[in-house]
């Protein structure tokens, strides 16, 4: 049996106290404890994890099926629709809610985007997320300490406390679209006041190699390999089967920083050719891939990792260092900085090389377009973490 479908470990199964975030008043007889099973996340173990592990951990606390609403995703927009029709209205009415999310990073980004794309009332009460890591990379879960993998964050759910989740905004030039259905269809972005596309995230915004490998590996065929799908896609991108050289990504990169006097400093990179551009709020992209070693859980600091075009051998060497606790940031070819924001002006003709990754979601930018990332100042969501363990 897969670890994610096992019975709760002894420590979890014997946990008998009552975490306040699991015991909240109902709303007109409707429970405010929600459990979302994301069917398409990771390798498809979310339903089995609920049936064999989560239910068994909740029942000793007196939380049977009458104590929560169970939602099983039926489409790519299910969590977005649920956030718009239930979570946001109740939050604006001052109703406390806890959402147990059996998914990867994409589930949280769906909720964040609805909450941040709408005005918050004066009575707004932040929903609380209990993340149970059933995705592929599980970057956010790993970075906030939802380990060991065998419990998928269940121990943290039972012992942790809600803490504010930092987020960022990514504003896109008009015409940008979400990539859906294995790149067969495209979905409009939510609009900003200026008529531009606006997406929010809590993990990473990337372009070039990272965004390409996420996009190329987002198929049913690749997903069955779990986190290995990223390495498989990277191999094809770095050493194409047709024998060609890896793509050189072209664009203008502008970095926004804040000085000690809180003034804004703007730095434009001299080079217009790139291999890797990634802005991160988290330390890890996978359990052992420490992309931003200076990042602390939920510290809210954006950090940028980037490097120029290199051979496939050199790129693989750099990533071997990243898997060794983040040693890549000490390499002479890698640049690593604290930033307040980032802008990319794309200089690519082919749509394939104008894809941006926001927390696992892929956005295709139109030719001549751009994206600009900023730290988000609003505080709209808590996540359960355990910093005392």
Short mmCIF file of C-alpha atoms in Angstrom, two decimals:
data_model
loop_
_atom_site.label_atom_id
_atom_site.label_comp_id
_atom_site.label_asym_id
_atom_site.label_seq_id
_atom_site.Cartn_x
_atom_site.Cartn_y
_atom_site.Cartn_z
CA UNK A 1 0.00 0.00 0.00
CA UNK A 2 1.23 3.50 -0.86
CA UNK A 3 2.39 5.55 2.14
CA UNK A 4 -0.30 8.13 1.45
CA UNK A 5 -3.06 5.51 1.87
CA UNK A 6 -1.73 3.99 5.09
CA UNK A 7 -3.51 4.21 8.43
CA UNK A 8 -2.46 7.19 10.55
CA UNK A 9 0.87 6.76 12.29
CA UNK A 10 0.68 5.94 16.01
CA UNK A 11 1.39 9.52 17.08
CA UNK A 12 -1.45 10.89 14.94
CA UNK A 13 -3.95 8.15 15.65
CA UNK A 14 -3.53 8.60 19.42
CA UNK A 15 -3.85 12.38 19.33
CA UNK A 16 -6.93 13.22 21.42
CA UNK A 17 -6.92 16.99 22.01
CA UNK A 18 -9.26 19.35 20.20
CA UNK A 19 -7.59 21.81 17.80
CA UNK A 20 -9.75 24.94 17.78
CA UNK A 21 -9.51 25.31 14.00
CA UNK A 22 -11.35 22.00 13.56
CA UNK A 23 -14.20 22.92 15.90
CA UNK A 24 -16.02 25.95 14.56
CA UNK A 25 -19.74 26.84 14.68
CA UNK A 26 -21.92 25.90 11.69
CA UNK A 27 -23.49 28.43 9.33
CA UNK A 28 -27.29 28.08 9.40
CA UNK A 29 -26.85 24.37 10.24
CA UNK A 30 -24.27 24.01 7.45
CA UNK A 31 -20.80 22.92 8.64
CA UNK A 32 -17.93 25.39 8.29
CA UNK A 33 -15.36 22.61 8.27
CA UNK A 34 -14.79 21.72 4.61
CA UNK A 35 -12.77 18.86 3.14
CA UNK A 36 -11.78 19.15 -0.52
CA UNK A 37 -10.53 16.05 -2.33
CA UNK A 38 -8.67 17.11 -5.47
CA UNK A 39 -9.04 14.09 -7.74
CA UNK A 40 -6.45 15.18 -10.32
CA UNK A 41 -3.66 16.16 -7.91
CA UNK A 42 -0.38 14.29 -7.94
CA UNK A 43 -0.77 10.63 -8.81
CA UNK A 44 -4.43 10.49 -7.76
CA UNK A 45 -4.15 9.34 -4.14
CA UNK A 46 -6.31 12.05 -2.50
CA UNK A 47 -9.49 9.97 -2.27
CA UNK A 48 -7.67 6.98 -0.81
CA UNK A 49 -5.91 9.22 1.70
CA UNK A 50 -9.26 10.56 2.87
CA UNK A 51 -10.89 7.13 3.09
CA UNK A 52 -8.04 5.33 4.85
CA UNK A 53 -6.20 8.02 6.81
CA UNK A 54 -7.94 11.36 7.35
CA UNK A 55 -11.33 9.94 8.37
CA UNK A 56 -9.64 7.64 10.87
CA UNK A 57 -7.79 10.60 12.41
CA UNK A 58 -10.89 12.81 12.69
CA UNK A 59 -13.31 10.23 14.12
CA UNK A 60 -11.60 9.91 17.55
CA UNK A 61 -12.05 13.67 17.89
CA UNK A 62 -15.79 13.32 17.40
CA UNK A 63 -15.64 14.64 13.84
CA UNK A 64 -17.74 12.26 11.79
CA UNK A 65 -19.33 12.93 8.38
CA UNK A 66 -21.97 15.19 9.94
CA UNK A 67 -19.26 17.58 11.18
CA UNK A 68 -17.90 18.59 7.77
CA UNK A 69 -18.86 19.15 4.16
CA UNK A 70 -17.04 16.86 1.75
CA UNK A 71 -16.27 18.17 -1.73
CA UNK A 72 -14.78 15.97 -4.45
CA UNK A 73 -13.54 17.96 -7.44
CA UNK A 74 -15.41 17.34 -10.68
CA UNK A 75 -13.62 19.84 -12.92
CA UNK A 76 -10.56 22.11 -13.11
CA UNK A 77 -12.73 25.00 -11.87
CA UNK A 78 -14.41 23.20 -8.98
CA UNK A 79 -12.29 24.75 -6.20
CA UNK A 80 -12.57 28.19 -7.84
CA UNK A 81 -16.36 27.86 -8.04
CA UNK A 82 -16.58 26.67 -4.44
CA UNK A 83 -14.42 29.59 -3.28
CA UNK A 84 -16.62 32.08 -5.13
CA UNK A 85 -19.97 30.68 -3.97
CA UNK A 86 -19.16 29.55 -0.41
CA UNK A 87 -15.80 30.58 1.05
CA UNK A 88 -15.72 34.23 -0.06
CA UNK A 89 -19.34 35.11 0.85
CA UNK A 90 -19.05 33.49 4.28
CA UNK A 91 -15.70 35.17 4.96
CA UNK A 92 -17.23 38.55 4.09
CA UNK A 93 -20.10 37.85 6.48
CA UNK A 94 -17.62 37.32 9.31
CA UNK A 95 -18.00 33.53 9.39
CA UNK A 96 -15.01 31.43 10.49
CA UNK A 97 -14.14 28.57 8.11
CA UNK A 98 -11.53 25.82 7.99
CA UNK A 99 -10.76 24.15 4.66
CA UNK A 100 -8.86 20.86 4.65
CA UNK A 101 -7.30 20.71 1.22
CA UNK A 102 -6.14 17.33 -0.11
CA UNK A 103 -4.21 18.61 -3.11
CA UNK A 104 -1.00 20.17 -4.32
CA UNK A 105 -0.12 23.86 -4.57
CA UNK A 106 -2.73 24.44 -7.28
CA UNK A 107 -5.65 24.02 -4.89
CA UNK A 108 -4.46 26.84 -2.65
CA UNK A 109 -3.80 29.13 -5.60
CA UNK A 110 -7.40 28.66 -6.77
CA UNK A 111 -8.69 29.82 -3.37
CA UNK A 112 -6.20 32.71 -3.13
CA UNK A 113 -7.19 34.05 -6.54
CA UNK A 114 -10.88 34.24 -5.67
CA UNK A 115 -10.26 35.87 -2.27
CA UNK A 116 -7.80 38.46 -3.59
CA UNK A 117 -9.73 39.24 -6.77
CA UNK A 118 -12.75 40.43 -4.80
CA UNK A 119 -13.18 43.18 -2.20
CA UNK A 120 -13.10 42.19 1.47
CA UNK A 121 -15.80 43.57 3.75
CA UNK A 122 -15.15 45.20 7.11
CA UNK A 123 -16.40 41.98 8.72
CA UNK A 124 -14.07 39.73 6.72
CA UNK A 125 -12.71 36.72 8.63
CA UNK A 126 -9.75 34.92 7.09
CA UNK A 127 -10.43 31.28 6.12
CA UNK A 128 -7.97 28.77 7.55
CA UNK A 129 -6.33 26.22 5.26
CA UNK A 130 -5.20 22.82 6.47
CA UNK A 131 -3.00 21.57 3.64
CA UNK A 132 -2.59 17.83 3.21
CA UNK A 133 0.13 17.36 0.62
CA UNK A 134 -1.25 15.16 -2.16
CA UNK A 135 0.29 17.02 -5.10
CA UNK A 136 3.37 16.32 -7.17
CA UNK A 137 6.10 18.66 -5.97
CA UNK A 138 4.25 19.94 -2.86
CA UNK A 139 6.50 23.00 -2.73
CA UNK A 140 4.47 24.97 -0.18
CA UNK A 141 3.81 21.97 2.05
CA UNK A 142 7.47 20.98 2.13
CA UNK A 143 8.64 24.55 2.72
CA UNK A 144 6.41 25.08 5.77
CA UNK A 145 7.42 21.74 7.30
CA UNK A 146 4.44 19.50 6.51
CA UNK A 147 6.53 16.37 6.89
CA UNK A 148 7.06 13.44 7.09
CA UNK A 149 5.66 12.47 3.71
CA UNK A 150 3.97 9.42 5.26
CA UNK A 151 1.44 11.62 7.11
CA UNK A 152 1.13 14.24 4.33
CA UNK A 153 0.83 17.04 6.92
CA UNK A 154 -1.75 15.30 9.12
CA UNK A 155 0.29 15.73 12.31
CA UNK A 156 0.58 19.46 11.59
CA UNK A 157 -3.18 19.69 11.02
CA UNK A 158 -3.83 18.23 14.46
CA UNK A 159 -1.07 20.00 16.39
CA UNK A 160 -0.41 23.23 14.52
CA UNK A 161 -1.88 26.73 14.60
CA UNK A 162 -3.05 29.13 11.87
CA UNK A 163 -0.45 31.62 10.58
CA UNK A 164 -0.80 34.25 7.83
CA UNK A 165 0.12 33.02 4.36
CA UNK A 166 2.23 35.52 2.33
CA UNK A 167 1.23 35.97 -1.30
CA UNK A 168 2.30 37.84 -4.45
CA UNK A 169 0.49 39.32 -7.43
CA UNK A 170 1.42 38.79 -11.07
CA UNK A 171 0.03 41.34 -13.52
CA UNK A 172 0.03 40.23 -17.17
CA UNK A 173 -0.27 42.17 -20.41
CA UNK A 174 -3.68 41.97 -22.09
CA UNK A 175 -4.33 38.82 -24.10
CA UNK A 176 -2.55 36.47 -21.68
CA UNK A 177 -4.39 33.21 -20.99
CA UNK A 178 -4.23 30.23 -18.65
CA UNK A 179 -3.16 27.06 -20.47
CA UNK A 180 -5.63 24.21 -19.92
CA UNK A 181 -6.45 20.68 -21.09
CA UNK A 182 -2.86 19.74 -21.96
CA UNK A 183 -2.41 22.98 -23.98
CA UNK A 184 -5.52 22.28 -26.07
CA UNK A 185 -7.53 25.18 -24.64
CA UNK A 186 -6.96 28.57 -23.03
CA UNK A 187 -8.86 30.34 -20.24
CA UNK A 188 -8.96 34.14 -19.76
CA UNK A 189 -7.31 35.58 -16.65
CA UNK A 190 -9.26 37.56 -14.11
CA UNK A 191 -9.01 41.24 -15.01
CA UNK A 192 -7.47 44.16 -13.14
CA UNK A 193 -8.74 47.73 -13.05
CA UNK A 194 -6.51 48.54 -16.02
CA UNK A 195 -7.94 45.75 -18.17
CA UNK A 196 -4.85 43.59 -17.67
CA UNK A 197 -4.68 39.97 -16.49
CA UNK A 198 -4.08 39.41 -12.78
CA UNK A 199 -3.02 36.20 -11.04
CA UNK A 200 -2.04 35.63 -7.40
CA UNK A 201 0.30 33.04 -5.93
CA UNK A 202 1.98 31.88 -2.72
CA UNK A 203 4.86 29.76 -4.05
CA UNK A 204 6.72 30.75 -7.25
CA UNK A 205 6.52 32.74 -10.45
CA UNK A 206 8.89 31.46 -13.11
CA UNK A 207 9.80 31.71 -16.76
CA UNK A 208 12.27 29.91 -19.04
CA UNK A 209 13.37 26.37 -18.13
CA UNK A 210 11.28 25.94 -14.97
CA UNK A 211 8.04 27.18 -16.52
CA UNK A 212 8.66 25.12 -19.66
CA UNK A 213 9.21 21.87 -17.80
CA UNK A 214 6.08 22.42 -15.67
CA UNK A 215 4.03 23.11 -18.81
CA UNK A 216 5.48 20.25 -20.87
CA UNK A 217 4.99 17.70 -18.10
CA UNK A 218 1.39 18.67 -17.28
CA UNK A 219 -0.21 15.70 -19.07
CA UNK A 220 -1.92 12.54 -17.85
CA UNK A 221 0.95 10.50 -19.28
CA UNK A 222 3.63 12.45 -17.40
CA UNK A 223 1.62 12.83 -14.17
CA UNK A 224 1.62 9.11 -13.45
CA UNK A 225 5.36 9.42 -12.74
CA UNK A 226 4.84 11.86 -9.84
CA UNK A 227 7.68 14.31 -9.19
CA UNK A 228 9.87 12.39 -11.65
CA UNK A 229 7.86 14.00 -14.45
CA UNK A 230 9.73 17.26 -13.92
CA UNK A 231 13.12 15.59 -14.41
CA UNK A 232 11.84 13.77 -17.49
CA UNK A 233 10.58 16.98 -19.07
CA UNK A 234 13.79 18.81 -18.14
CA UNK A 235 15.85 16.14 -19.86
CA UNK A 236 13.90 16.58 -23.11
CA UNK A 237 14.18 20.37 -22.93
CA UNK A 238 17.91 20.30 -22.25
CA UNK A 239 18.73 17.50 -24.68
CA UNK A 240 15.98 17.50 -27.34
CA UNK A 241 15.40 14.16 -29.03
CA UNK A 242 15.91 15.78 -32.45
CA UNK A 243 19.52 16.54 -31.51
CA UNK A 244 19.10 20.31 -31.42
CA UNK A 245 20.58 22.56 -28.74
CA UNK A 246 18.47 23.64 -25.73
CA UNK A 247 16.40 26.76 -26.31
CA UNK A 248 17.86 30.14 -25.34
CA UNK A 249 15.11 32.25 -23.76
CA UNK A 250 15.06 35.92 -24.75
CA UNK A 251 13.60 38.80 -22.80
CA UNK A 252 14.30 41.94 -20.79
CA UNK A 253 14.47 41.40 -17.02
CA UNK A 254 13.84 44.28 -14.60
CA UNK A 255 14.32 43.72 -10.87
CA UNK A 256 12.71 45.89 -8.18
CA UNK A 257 14.41 46.17 -4.81
CA UNK A 258 13.97 48.23 -1.67
CA UNK A 259 16.91 49.97 -0.02
CA UNK A 260 17.38 50.33 3.72
CA UNK A 261 15.73 53.75 3.43
CA UNK A 262 12.66 52.09 1.85
CA UNK A 263 13.41 53.74 -1.48
CA UNK A 264 12.85 51.71 -4.61
CA UNK A 265 15.86 50.56 -6.61
CA UNK A 266 15.35 49.41 -10.20
CA UNK A 267 17.92 47.12 -11.81
CA UNK A 268 17.74 45.96 -15.44
CA UNK A 269 19.86 42.94 -16.35
CA UNK A 270 22.44 43.59 -19.04
CA UNK A 271 21.82 40.26 -20.71
CA UNK A 272 18.68 39.45 -22.73
CA UNK A 273 19.40 35.70 -23.01
CA UNK A 274 18.43 33.38 -20.17
CA UNK A 275 18.09 29.78 -19.07
CA UNK A 276 16.41 30.04 -15.66
CA UNK A 277 14.31 32.79 -14.04
CA UNK A 278 12.41 31.97 -10.83
CA UNK A 279 11.02 34.24 -8.08
CA UNK A 280 10.10 32.32 -4.95
CA UNK A 281 8.36 32.83 -1.61
CA UNK A 282 9.34 29.33 -0.47
CA UNK A 283 12.53 27.38 0.15
CA UNK A 284 11.74 24.11 -1.64
CA UNK A 285 10.24 23.12 -4.97
CA UNK A 286 10.24 19.46 -3.94
CA UNK A 287 11.10 17.68 -0.70
CA UNK A 288 14.82 17.55 -1.55
CA UNK A 289 15.07 20.41 -4.08
CA UNK A 290 16.04 23.46 -2.00
CA UNK A 291 15.83 26.25 -4.57
CA UNK A 292 16.01 29.15 -2.06
CA UNK A 293 18.04 28.09 0.98
CA UNK A 294 17.76 31.47 2.76
CA UNK A 295 13.96 31.37 2.73
CA UNK A 296 12.31 30.71 6.09
CA UNK A 297 8.76 29.37 6.43
CA UNK A 298 6.23 32.13 5.69
CA UNK A 299 8.82 34.94 5.97
CA UNK A 300 7.17 36.79 3.06
CA UNK A 301 10.45 37.58 1.29
CA UNK A 302 10.58 37.15 -2.49
CA UNK A 303 13.91 35.78 -3.69
CA UNK A 304 15.11 35.50 -7.28
CA UNK A 305 17.23 32.66 -8.70
CA UNK A 306 18.48 33.13 -12.25
CA UNK A 307 21.28 32.16 -14.61
CA UNK A 308 22.33 32.60 -18.22
CA UNK A 309 22.15 29.99 -21.01
CA UNK A 310 24.40 27.02 -20.20
CA UNK A 311 25.01 23.59 -21.65
CA UNK A 312 22.80 20.71 -20.56
CA UNK A 313 25.70 19.30 -18.56
CA UNK A 314 26.22 22.56 -16.69
CA UNK A 315 22.51 22.96 -15.92
CA UNK A 316 22.35 19.43 -14.52
CA UNK A 317 25.44 20.14 -12.43
CA UNK A 318 23.73 23.20 -10.94
CA UNK A 319 20.61 21.23 -10.09
CA UNK A 320 22.59 18.48 -8.44
CA UNK A 321 23.87 21.21 -6.13
CA UNK A 322 20.29 22.40 -5.52
CA UNK A 323 19.44 18.86 -4.38
CA UNK A 324 22.34 19.07 -1.92
CA UNK A 325 20.66 21.55 0.40
CA UNK A 326 20.75 24.51 -1.96
CA UNK A 327 24.47 24.68 -2.66
CA UNK A 328 23.76 25.98 -6.18
CA UNK A 329 23.35 29.54 -4.88
CA UNK A 330 27.10 29.60 -4.13
CA UNK A 331 27.96 28.69 -7.72
CA UNK A 332 29.56 31.43 -9.83
CA UNK A 333 26.99 30.93 -12.63
CA UNK A 334 23.95 31.39 -10.36
CA UNK A 335 22.54 34.73 -9.19
CA UNK A 336 20.46 34.79 -5.99
CA UNK A 337 18.90 37.97 -4.58
CA UNK A 338 16.21 39.34 -2.28
CA UNK A 339 13.74 41.29 -4.40
CA UNK A 340 10.56 43.31 -3.98
CA UNK A 341 9.34 42.58 -7.50
CA UNK A 342 10.23 41.50 -11.01
CA UNK A 343 9.18 42.37 -14.57
CA UNK A 344 9.76 40.26 -17.69
CA UNK A 345 9.30 41.76 -21.17
CA UNK A 346 9.23 38.84 -23.57
CA UNK A 347 11.24 38.88 -26.80
CA UNK A 348 10.09 35.50 -28.11
CA UNK A 349 8.12 34.84 -31.30
CA UNK A 350 7.05 31.26 -30.51
CA UNK A 351 4.20 30.83 -27.99
CA UNK A 352 6.00 27.84 -26.53
CA UNK A 353 8.69 30.02 -24.99
CA UNK A 354 6.32 32.65 -23.55
CA UNK A 355 4.81 30.46 -20.85
CA UNK A 356 4.93 31.56 -17.21
CA UNK A 357 4.39 29.30 -14.20
CA UNK A 358 2.44 30.59 -11.18
CA UNK A 359 2.35 27.93 -8.43
CA UNK A 360 2.01 25.14 -11.00
CA UNK A 361 -0.55 26.98 -13.15
CA UNK A 362 0.70 27.94 -16.62
CA UNK A 363 -0.03 31.27 -18.35
CA UNK A 364 0.73 31.91 -22.01
CA UNK A 365 1.68 35.52 -22.75
CA UNK A 366 0.99 37.07 -26.15
CA UNK A 367 3.88 38.13 -28.40
CA UNK A 368 5.40 41.40 -27.22
CA UNK A 369 3.74 40.98 -23.82
CA UNK A 370 5.02 41.12 -20.26
CA UNK A 371 4.44 40.05 -16.67
CA UNK A 372 5.18 42.01 -13.48
CA UNK A 373 5.36 40.37 -10.04
CA UNK A 374 4.95 42.20 -6.73
CA UNK A 375 4.59 41.18 -3.11
CA UNK A 376 0.94 41.34 -2.09
CA UNK A 377 0.26 43.48 0.99
CA UNK A 378 -3.24 42.20 1.80
CA UNK A 379 -3.63 39.43 4.39
CA UNK A 380 -6.55 37.20 3.38
CA UNK A 381 -5.77 33.59 4.35
CA UNK A 382 -4.16 31.54 7.15
CA UNK A 383 -2.42 28.19 6.85
CA UNK A 384 -1.96 25.70 9.67
CA UNK A 385 1.70 25.15 10.57
CA UNK A 386 3.60 23.73 13.52
CA UNK A 387 6.78 25.69 14.22
CA UNK A 388 7.22 24.16 17.69
CA UNK A 389 7.90 20.59 16.65
#
